[in-house]
Coordinates of C-alpha atoms and ligand atoms in Angstrom, one line a residue:
X1 CA 20.2 -5.9 -12.6
X2 CA 16.7 -7.0 -11.9
X3 CA 14.3 -5.3 -9.9
X4 CA 10.5 -5.0 -10.5
X5 CA 8.2 -2.4 -8.3
X6 CA 4.5 -3.2 -7.9
X7 CA 2.7 0.0 -6.6
X8 CA -0.7 1.2 -5.6
X9 CA -2.3 3.4 -8.4
X10 CA -5.2 4.6 -6.4
X11 CA -5.6 5.6 -2.5
X12 CA -4.6 2.0 -1.6
X13 CA -6.3 -1.2 -1.0
X14 CA -6.0 -2.1 -4.8
X15 CA -5.4 -5.7 -4.4
X16 CA -1.5 -5.3 -4.3
X17 CA -1.3 -8.2 -1.9
X18 CA -2.5 -10.7 -4.4
X19 CA -0.5 -9.4 -7.4
X20 CA 2.6 -9.5 -5.3
X21 CA 1.8 -13.4 -4.3
X22 CA 1.5 -14.3 -8.0
X23 CA 4.7 -12.5 -9.0
X24 CA 6.5 -14.1 -6.3
X25 CA 6.9 -17.1 -8.2
X26 CA 9.2 -15.4 -10.5
X27 CA 11.4 -13.5 -7.8
X28 CA 14.0 -14.5 -5.4
X29 CA 13.3 -11.9 -2.9
X30 CA 10.2 -9.6 -2.1
X31 CA 11.0 -6.2 -0.4
X32 CA 8.7 -3.9 1.6
X33 CA 10.0 -0.4 1.1
X34 CA 7.6 2.1 2.9
X35 CA 5.0 2.5 5.6
X36 CA 4.1 -0.2 8.5
X37 CA 1.6 -1.8 10.0
X38 CA -0.8 0.6 8.7
X39 CA -1.1 -1.9 5.3
X40 CA -3.5 -4.7 5.3
X41 CA -2.3 -7.0 2.4
X42 CA -5.0 -9.7 2.1
X43 CA -4.2 -12.9 0.5
X44 CA -6.7 -16.0 -0.3
X45 CA -5.1 -19.3 -0.8
X46 CA -6.8 -22.6 -0.9
X47 CA -9.9 -20.8 0.3
X48 CA -8.2 -19.4 3.2
X49 CA -7.6 -15.7 4.0
X50 CA -4.7 -14.2 5.4
X51 CA -3.8 -10.6 6.2
X52 CA -0.3 -9.3 6.2
X53 CA 0.7 -6.0 7.7
X54 CA 4.4 -5.8 7.9
X55 CA 5.8 -8.8 6.5
X56 CA 5.9 -8.6 2.6
X57 CA 3.2 -10.6 0.8
X58 CA 5.7 -13.2 -0.9
X59 CA 5.7 -14.7 2.9
X60 CA 3.5 -17.7 1.6
X61 CA 6.4 -18.8 -0.6
X62 CA 8.5 -21.0 2.0
X63 CA 11.6 -20.6 -0.3
X64 CA 11.7 -17.1 -1.0
X65 CA 13.2 -14.4 1.2
X66 CA 11.2 -11.5 2.5
X67 CA 12.8 -8.2 3.2
X68 CA 11.5 -5.4 5.2
X69 CA 13.5 -2.4 4.1
X70 CA 14.9 0.9 5.6
X71 CA 12.1 3.1 4.5
X72 CA 9.6 1.4 6.6
X73 CA 8.6 1.9 9.8
X74 CA 8.1 -1.1 12.2
X75 CA 6.1 -1.8 15.2
X76 CA 8.0 -4.8 16.8
X77 CA 5.1 -5.8 18.7
X78 CA 3.1 -6.4 15.5
X79 CA 5.9 -7.8 13.5
X80 CA 6.6 -10.3 16.4
X81 CA 3.1 -11.3 16.4
X82 CA 3.0 -11.7 12.6
X83 CA 6.0 -13.8 12.2
X84 CA 4.7 -16.0 15.1
X85 CA 1.7 -16.4 13.2
X86 CA 3.3 -17.2 10.1
X87 CA 6.0 -19.5 11.4
X88 CA 3.3 -21.5 13.2
X89 CA 2.0 -22.5 9.7
X90 CA 5.8 -23.5 8.6
X91 CA 6.2 -20.3 6.7
X92 CA 9.0 -18.0 7.3
X93 CA 11.7 -20.4 8.0
X94 CA 15.4 -19.2 9.4
X95 CA 16.7 -16.7 7.3
X96 CA 13.7 -16.1 5.4
X97 CA 13.0 -12.7 6.8
X98 CA 15.6 -9.7 7.3
X99 CA 14.2 -6.5 8.7
X100 CA 16.7 -3.7 8.3
X101 CA 18.7 -2.3 11.1
X102 CA 18.0 1.1 9.5
X103 CA 14.2 0.9 9.7
X104 CA 12.6 3.2 12.0
X105 CA 10.6 1.8 15.0
X106 CA 6.9 2.6 15.7
X107 CA 6.8 3.3 19.5
X108 CA 3.7 2.7 21.9
X109 CA 4.0 6.7 22.2
X110 CA 3.6 7.0 18.7
X111 CA 0.3 5.2 18.5
X112 CA -0.7 6.8 21.4
X113 CA -0.1 10.3 20.0
X114 CA -1.7 9.1 16.6
X115 CA -4.8 8.4 18.4
X116 CA -5.1 11.3 20.7
X117 CA -4.5 13.7 17.6
X118 CA -7.3 11.9 15.7
X119 CA -9.5 12.2 18.7
X120 CA -9.1 15.8 19.0
X121 CA -9.3 17.1 15.6
X122 CA -12.9 16.7 15.2
X123 CA -13.9 17.2 11.5
X124 CA -10.2 17.8 10.7
X125 CA -9.2 14.3 11.7
X126 CA -7.2 12.5 8.7
X127 CA -9.1 9.3 9.6
X128 CA -5.7 7.6 10.2
X129 CA -5.3 3.9 10.9
X130 CA -3.8 4.7 14.5
X131 CA -1.0 2.8 13.8
X132 CA 1.4 5.5 14.8
X133 CA 2.9 6.0 11.3
X134 CA 2.6 10.1 11.2
X135 CA 4.4 10.3 14.5
X136 CA 7.1 7.4 13.7
X137 CA 8.1 9.4 10.3
X138 CA 8.0 12.8 12.0
X139 CA 10.8 11.3 14.3
X140 CA 12.6 10.2 11.4
X141 CA 12.7 13.6 10.0
X142 CA 13.4 15.1 13.1
X143 CA 16.4 12.9 13.6
X144 CA 15.6 11.3 16.8
X145 CA 14.0 8.2 15.6
X146 CA 14.7 5.0 17.0
X147 CA 15.9 2.4 14.5
X148 CA 15.5 -1.3 14.6
X149 CA 19.2 -1.9 15.3
X150 CA 18.9 0.2 18.3
X151 CA 16.7 -2.3 19.9
X152 CA 19.8 -4.5 20.3
X153 CA 22.0 -2.2 21.9
X154 CA 20.6 -0.9 25.4
X155 CA 22.6 2.3 26.1
X156 CA 21.8 3.7 22.6
X157 CA 18.1 3.0 22.8
X158 CA 17.8 4.4 26.4
X159 CA 19.4 7.7 25.1
X160 CA 17.3 7.7 21.8
X161 CA 14.1 7.3 24.3
X162 CA 15.1 10.0 26.5
X163 CA 15.1 12.6 23.3
X164 CA 11.6 11.0 22.2
X165 CA 10.2 11.5 25.4
X166 CA 11.3 14.9 25.7
X167 CA 10.1 15.6 22.3
X168 CA 6.6 13.8 22.9
X169 CA 5.6 14.4 26.4
X170 CA 4.6 18.0 26.5
X171 CA 2.5 17.3 23.3
X172 CA 0.8 14.2 25.1
X173 CA 0.0 16.6 28.0
X174 CA -1.3 19.1 25.6
X175 CA -3.4 16.6 23.9
X176 CA -5.0 15.3 27.6
X177 CA -2.9 12.1 27.3
X178 CA -1.0 10.5 30.2
X179 CA 2.7 10.2 29.4
X180 CA 3.9 6.6 29.5
X181 CA 6.5 5.3 31.6
X182 CA 9.9 5.7 30.0
X183 CA 11.7 2.8 31.8
X184 CA 8.8 0.4 31.5
X185 CA 8.8 1.2 27.6
X186 CA 12.6 0.8 27.6
X187 CA 12.4 -2.7 29.2
X188 CA 9.5 -3.9 26.9
X189 CA 11.8 -2.7 23.6
X190 CA 14.8 -4.2 24.8
X191 CA 12.6 -7.7 25.3
X192 CA 11.2 -7.2 21.9
X193 CA 14.7 -6.7 20.2
X194 CA 15.9 -9.9 22.0
X195 CA 13.1 -11.6 20.5
X196 CA 13.5 -10.2 17.1
X197 CA 17.6 -10.5 17.1
X198 CA 17.5 -13.1 14.4
X199 CA 15.8 -11.2 11.8
X200 CA 17.0 -7.7 12.3
X201 CA 20.0 -7.3 9.9
X202 CA 21.8 -5.1 6.8
X203 CA 19.0 -5.7 4.2
X204 CA 20.8 -3.0 2.1
X205 CA 23.9 -5.2 1.5
X206 CA 21.7 -8.3 1.4
X207 CA 19.7 -6.6 -1.6
X208 CA 23.0 -5.4 -3.4
X209 CA 24.5 -8.9 -3.1
X210 CA 21.5 -10.3 -4.5
X211 CA 21.3 -8.1 -7.5
X212 CA 25.0 -8.5 -8.1
X213 CA 24.1 -12.3 -8.2
X214 CA 21.5 -11.7 -10.6
X215 CA 18.7 -12.5 -8.5
X216 CA 15.5 -11.0 -8.9
X217 CA 14.1 -8.6 -6.5
X218 CA 10.3 -7.5 -6.3
X219 CA 9.6 -4.3 -4.4
X220 CA 6.4 -4.2 -2.7
X221 CA 4.5 -0.9 -2.4
X222 CA 2.1 -0.2 0.5
X223 CA -0.9 2.3 0.3
X224 CA -1.1 4.1 -2.8
X225 CA -0.1 6.8 -5.0
X226 CA -2.9 9.3 -3.8
X227 CA -1.8 8.8 -0.3
X228 CA 1.9 9.8 -1.1
X229 CA 2.9 12.4 1.0
X230 CA 4.4 14.5 -2.0
X231 CA 2.0 13.3 -4.7
X232 CA -1.2 12.2 -2.9
X233 CA -4.2 14.6 -1.7
X234 CA -2.5 16.2 0.8
X235 CA -2.8 16.4 3.8
X236 CA -5.2 13.3 3.6
X237 CA -2.4 11.1 3.1
X238 CA 0.1 8.9 4.5
X239 CA 3.7 9.9 6.0
X240 CA 5.8 8.0 3.4
X241 CA 6.3 7.6 -0.4
X242 CA 4.3 4.7 -1.4
X243 CA 5.4 5.9 -5.3
X244 CA 8.0 3.9 -7.2
X245 CA 10.4 6.7 -6.2
X246 CA 10.0 5.5 -2.8
X247 CA 11.1 2.3 -3.8
X248 CA 14.7 3.4 -4.6
X249 CA 15.1 5.5 -1.2
X250 CA 13.3 2.9 0.8
X251 CA 15.0 -0.3 -0.4
X252 CA 18.2 1.5 -1.1
X253 CA 18.5 0.5 -4.9
X254 CA 19.2 2.9 -7.7
X255 CA 16.7 3.8 -10.3
X256 CA 19.0 2.2 -12.7
X257 CA 18.0 -1.3 -11.2
X258 CA 14.4 -0.7 -12.0
X259 CA 12.7 -1.8 -15.4
X260 CA 9.6 -2.6 -14.8
X261 CA 6.8 -0.5 -12.7
X262 CA 3.4 -2.4 -12.4
X263 CA 0.7 -0.1 -11.2
X264 CA -2.3 -1.9 -9.4
X265 CA -5.8 -0.3 -9.7
X266 CA -9.4 -1.6 -9.0
X267 CA -11.8 -1.7 -11.8
X268 CA -13.6 1.0 -9.7
X269 CA -12.0 3.1 -6.9
X270 CA -12.5 3.1 -3.1
X271 CA -10.8 5.1 0.0
X272 CA -10.6 4.9 3.5
X273 CA -10.4 7.9 5.7
X274 CA -11.3 11.3 5.2
X275 CA -10.3 13.5 2.2
X276 CA -11.3 14.4 -1.5
X277 CA -12.5 11.8 -3.6
X278 CA -14.0 13.1 -6.7
X279 CA -16.0 10.1 -8.2
X280 CA -17.5 8.7 -4.9
X281 CA -20.8 7.5 -5.1
X282 CA -23.1 8.6 -2.1
X283 CA -26.3 6.7 -1.4
X284 CA -27.5 3.2 -2.7
X285 CA -25.1 2.8 -5.7
X286 CA -21.8 3.4 -3.2
X287 CA -23.3 1.0 -0.9
X288 CA -24.1 -1.7 -3.5
X289 CA -20.5 -1.4 -4.9
X290 CA -19.4 -1.6 -1.1
X291 CA -21.2 -4.8 -0.4
X292 CA -20.4 -6.7 -4.1
X293 CA -16.7 -5.8 -3.5
X294 CA -16.7 -6.6 0.4
X295 CA -15.0 -3.3 0.8
X296 CA -14.5 -3.0 4.5
X297 CA -10.7 -2.3 5.6
X298 CA -8.2 -4.9 6.2
X299 CA -6.5 -3.1 9.1
X300 CA -9.3 -1.3 10.4
X301 CA -12.3 -3.0 9.3
X302 CA -13.8 0.4 8.4
X303 CA -16.1 0.6 5.6
X304 CA -14.5 1.8 2.4
X305 CA -15.9 4.7 0.3
X306 CA -16.5 3.5 -3.0
X307 CA -17.1 5.3 -6.5
X308 CA -16.5 5.0 -10.1
X309 CA -13.1 4.6 -12.0
X310 CA -11.2 7.9 -12.2
X311 CA -9.3 7.8 -15.4
X312 CA -7.6 11.1 -14.7
X313 CA -6.2 10.2 -11.2
X314 CA -5.0 7.0 -12.7
X315 CA -3.2 8.6 -15.7
X316 CA -1.7 10.7 -13.1
X317 CA -0.6 7.9 -11.0
X318 CA 0.9 6.0 -14.4
X319 CA 3.0 9.2 -14.9
X320 CA 4.3 9.7 -11.3
X321 CA 5.2 6.4 -10.9
X322 CA 6.4 5.7 -14.6
X323 CA 4.4 2.5 -14.8
X324 CA 5.0 0.1 -17.6
X325 CA 1.8 -2.0 -17.3
X326 CA -1.3 -1.9 -15.1
X327 CA -3.0 -4.8 -13.0
X328 CA -6.6 -4.5 -12.7
X329 CA -8.3 -5.9 -10.0
X330 CA -11.7 -6.8 -8.8
X331 CA -13.3 -6.7 -12.3
X332 CA -16.0 -9.1 -11.4
X333 CA -17.3 -6.9 -8.9
X334 CA -18.8 -4.9 -11.5
X335 CA -20.8 -7.6 -13.0
X336 CA -24.4 -6.8 -12.9
X337 CA -24.3 -3.0 -13.4
X338 CA -26.4 -2.1 -16.6
X339 CA -23.9 1.0 -17.1
X340 CA -20.5 2.2 -16.0
X341 CA -18.9 5.5 -15.8
X342 CA -15.3 6.3 -16.2
X343 CA -14.2 9.7 -15.1
X344 CA -12.2 11.2 -18.0
X345 CA -12.0 14.9 -17.1
X346 CA -12.9 17.4 -14.2
X347 CA -14.9 20.7 -14.1
X348 CA -13.4 23.2 -11.8
X349 CA -14.9 26.7 -11.7
X350 CA -16.6 26.1 -15.2
X351 CA -13.4 25.1 -16.7
X352 CA -12.4 21.7 -17.8
X353 CA -9.1 20.4 -16.6
X354 CA -7.5 16.9 -17.4
X355 CA -5.0 17.0 -14.4
X356 CA -5.2 16.5 -10.9
X357 CA -4.8 19.7 -9.2
X358 CA -2.7 20.3 -5.8
X359 CA -5.7 21.7 -4.0
X360 CA -9.7 22.2 -4.4
X361 CA -10.3 18.5 -5.0
X362 CA -13.7 18.8 -3.4
X363 CA -14.8 21.4 -5.8
X364 CA -14.3 19.2 -8.7
X365 CA -16.8 17.8 -10.7
X366 CA -16.1 14.9 -12.4
X367 CA -16.8 14.6 -16.3
X368 CA -18.0 10.8 -17.1
X369 CA -17.9 8.7 -20.2
X370 CA -20.7 6.2 -20.0
X371 CA -20.0 2.4 -21.1
X372 CA -22.0 -0.7 -21.4
X373 CA -22.1 -3.1 -18.4
X374 CA -22.5 -6.8 -18.4
X375 CA -24.2 -9.3 -16.6
X376 CA -21.9 -12.5 -17.0
X377 CA -20.2 -13.8 -14.0
X378 CA -16.3 -13.4 -14.7
X379 CA -15.0 -15.5 -11.8
X380 CA -14.1 -18.6 -14.0
X381 CA -12.7 -16.6 -17.0
X382 CA -9.0 -17.5 -17.5
X383 CA -8.3 -15.7 -20.6
X384 CA -8.9 -12.2 -21.9
X385 CA -11.0 -13.8 -24.8
X386 CA -13.3 -15.5 -22.4
X387 CA -14.4 -12.1 -21.1
X388 CA -17.7 -10.4 -22.6
X389 CA -17.2 -7.9 -25.1
X390 CA -18.3 -5.2 -23.0
X391 CA -15.7 -6.2 -20.2
X392 CA -13.2 -6.0 -23.0
X393 CA -14.4 -2.7 -24.1
X394 CA -14.0 -1.5 -20.7
X395 CA -10.5 -2.4 -20.4
X396 CA -9.6 -1.2 -23.7
X397 CA -10.9 2.0 -22.9
X398 CA -9.0 2.5 -19.7
X399 CA -5.9 1.7 -21.5
X400 CA -6.6 4.3 -24.3
X401 CA -7.3 7.0 -21.4
X402 CA -4.3 6.1 -19.2
X403 CA -1.8 5.3 -21.7
X404 CA -0.5 2.1 -20.2
X405 CA -1.2 -1.4 -21.0
X406 CA -3.2 -3.6 -18.7
X407 CA -1.4 -6.9 -18.5
X408 CA -3.2 -8.6 -15.8
X409 CA -6.9 -8.8 -14.6
X410 CA -8.2 -10.3 -11.3
X411 CA -11.5 -11.8 -11.5
X412 CA -11.8 -13.0 -7.7
X413 CA -9.9 -13.4 -4.7
X414 CA -8.2 -16.6 -5.5
X415 CA -5.0 -17.0 -7.1
X416 CA -6.3 -18.9 -9.8
X417 CA -8.9 -16.3 -10.5
X418 CA -6.2 -14.2 -12.5
X419 CA -6.1 -13.5 -16.1
X420 CA -2.9 -13.2 -18.2
X421 CA -0.1 -13.5 -15.8
X422 CA 3.2 -13.1 -17.3
X423 CA 6.6 -12.8 -15.6
X424 CA 7.0 -9.2 -15.0
X425 CA 11.0 -9.8 -15.0
X426 CA 10.7 -11.0 -18.6
X427 CA 9.3 -7.8 -20.1
X428 CA 12.2 -5.8 -19.1
X429 CA 13.4 -3.1 -21.3
Ligands
IMP501 P1 -2.0 6.4 8.2 O1 -1.0 5.9 7.2 O2 -2.6 5.5 9.5 O3 -1.3 7.9 8.9 O4 -3.2 7.1 7.8 C1 -3.2 8.1 6.8 C2 -4.1 7.8 5.6 O5 -3.7 6.9 4.8 C3 -5.8 7.5 6.0 O6 -6.4 7.9 5.2 C4 -5.7 6.2 5.9 O7 -7.0 5.7 5.9 C5 -4.9 5.7 4.9 N1 -4.4 4.7 4.8 C6 -3.3 4.3 5.4 N2 -2.6 2.9 5.1 C7 -3.7 2.4 4.2 C8 -3.7 1.3 3.6 O8 -3.2 0.1 3.9 N3 -4.8 1.2 2.5 C9 -5.7 2.3 2.4 N4 -5.5 3.4 3.0 C10 -4.7 3.2 4.0

């Protein structure tokens, strides 16, 4: 009975890929449980950068099993391209990838609708990744979704596409788009199904049996808490539950299996896409942070919005997810800033609040506490004690403000540039 969840504690892009890659050494299998190819998990190994969108970040460990669970939405063409790239490097050998037959399929029609809606929304655009995520989850909730298992059964797939086209065609026409050819889509999807036959399977039974054998399962979140459809900055969110509760529904494991939830946060905050961001830095300060942290989207290449660490939002994430520890990434990026600000509260219409409200986030004025910065390069530090005193004070203050211990600190993109790595499975309650 041993499962650990890794979640994003901000608006995504916290560096989950690197942390999951490191934790994979302690796990037997790594499971993606939500979202789809909207995610971009960046890994840097031996100086080489790799971005994964659908396959779990455990993929660089050839002896581990990678699972894409029922709660995800899978673009089969993107999956095929990603697996081919990994296999060409000798990774993801036979049996090392299982994609749930229950997972929803992202159809080309979903991507079309996502793009048309964004194009037509003007100032109201969400700034989605245009990967068809919202429309795919709409079909799932509308009980007309195509699932990965359907790609292997021609009659069933044809029937489902019928329903699907009936539902989307009027919307596409209304949005001024051209309805794609249903028969061509059917043929293409059946081809993709054939190419993916060896990886589509019953991940739910696989995970249950693995847990019964005493194996260790690492559940990998995508996106972040503030993008959660229930707990995030709605409606500027993704359409899934990236939070730890989503790990249970999305992988098919009960909460009693999960003892440890590691929240990943940057040492500052970023966001891509539209929506409220109370601690955003406009102007040169934000630009400096963006350049120092190479803050450009791994999936879309869009510049990320940058700002100070928001301890109120982080404490909210710790509570929503039940985090037992935090991993703090990109601490090295803060080097050279004379003073650092941490948001410790908000002011809303003249009143101080210490929690994240459901609405009116645009009207919040952050209340900052100022801390001393540091000049030293952190990239070669390998122990907390090797960090400058000001950096240690910054960490200690975060722990105090969010009521959660920081048990891992990342000081650079490489695997080795990580401080205080401990086996997350060894810290179970
Ligand atoms: P969607 O998930 O493509 O529908 O996009 C909805 C919102 O989530 C947009 O603001 C995206 O920028 C954001 N988003 C989706 N995936 C990621 C991610 O992996 N990292 C950061 N933001 C994301």
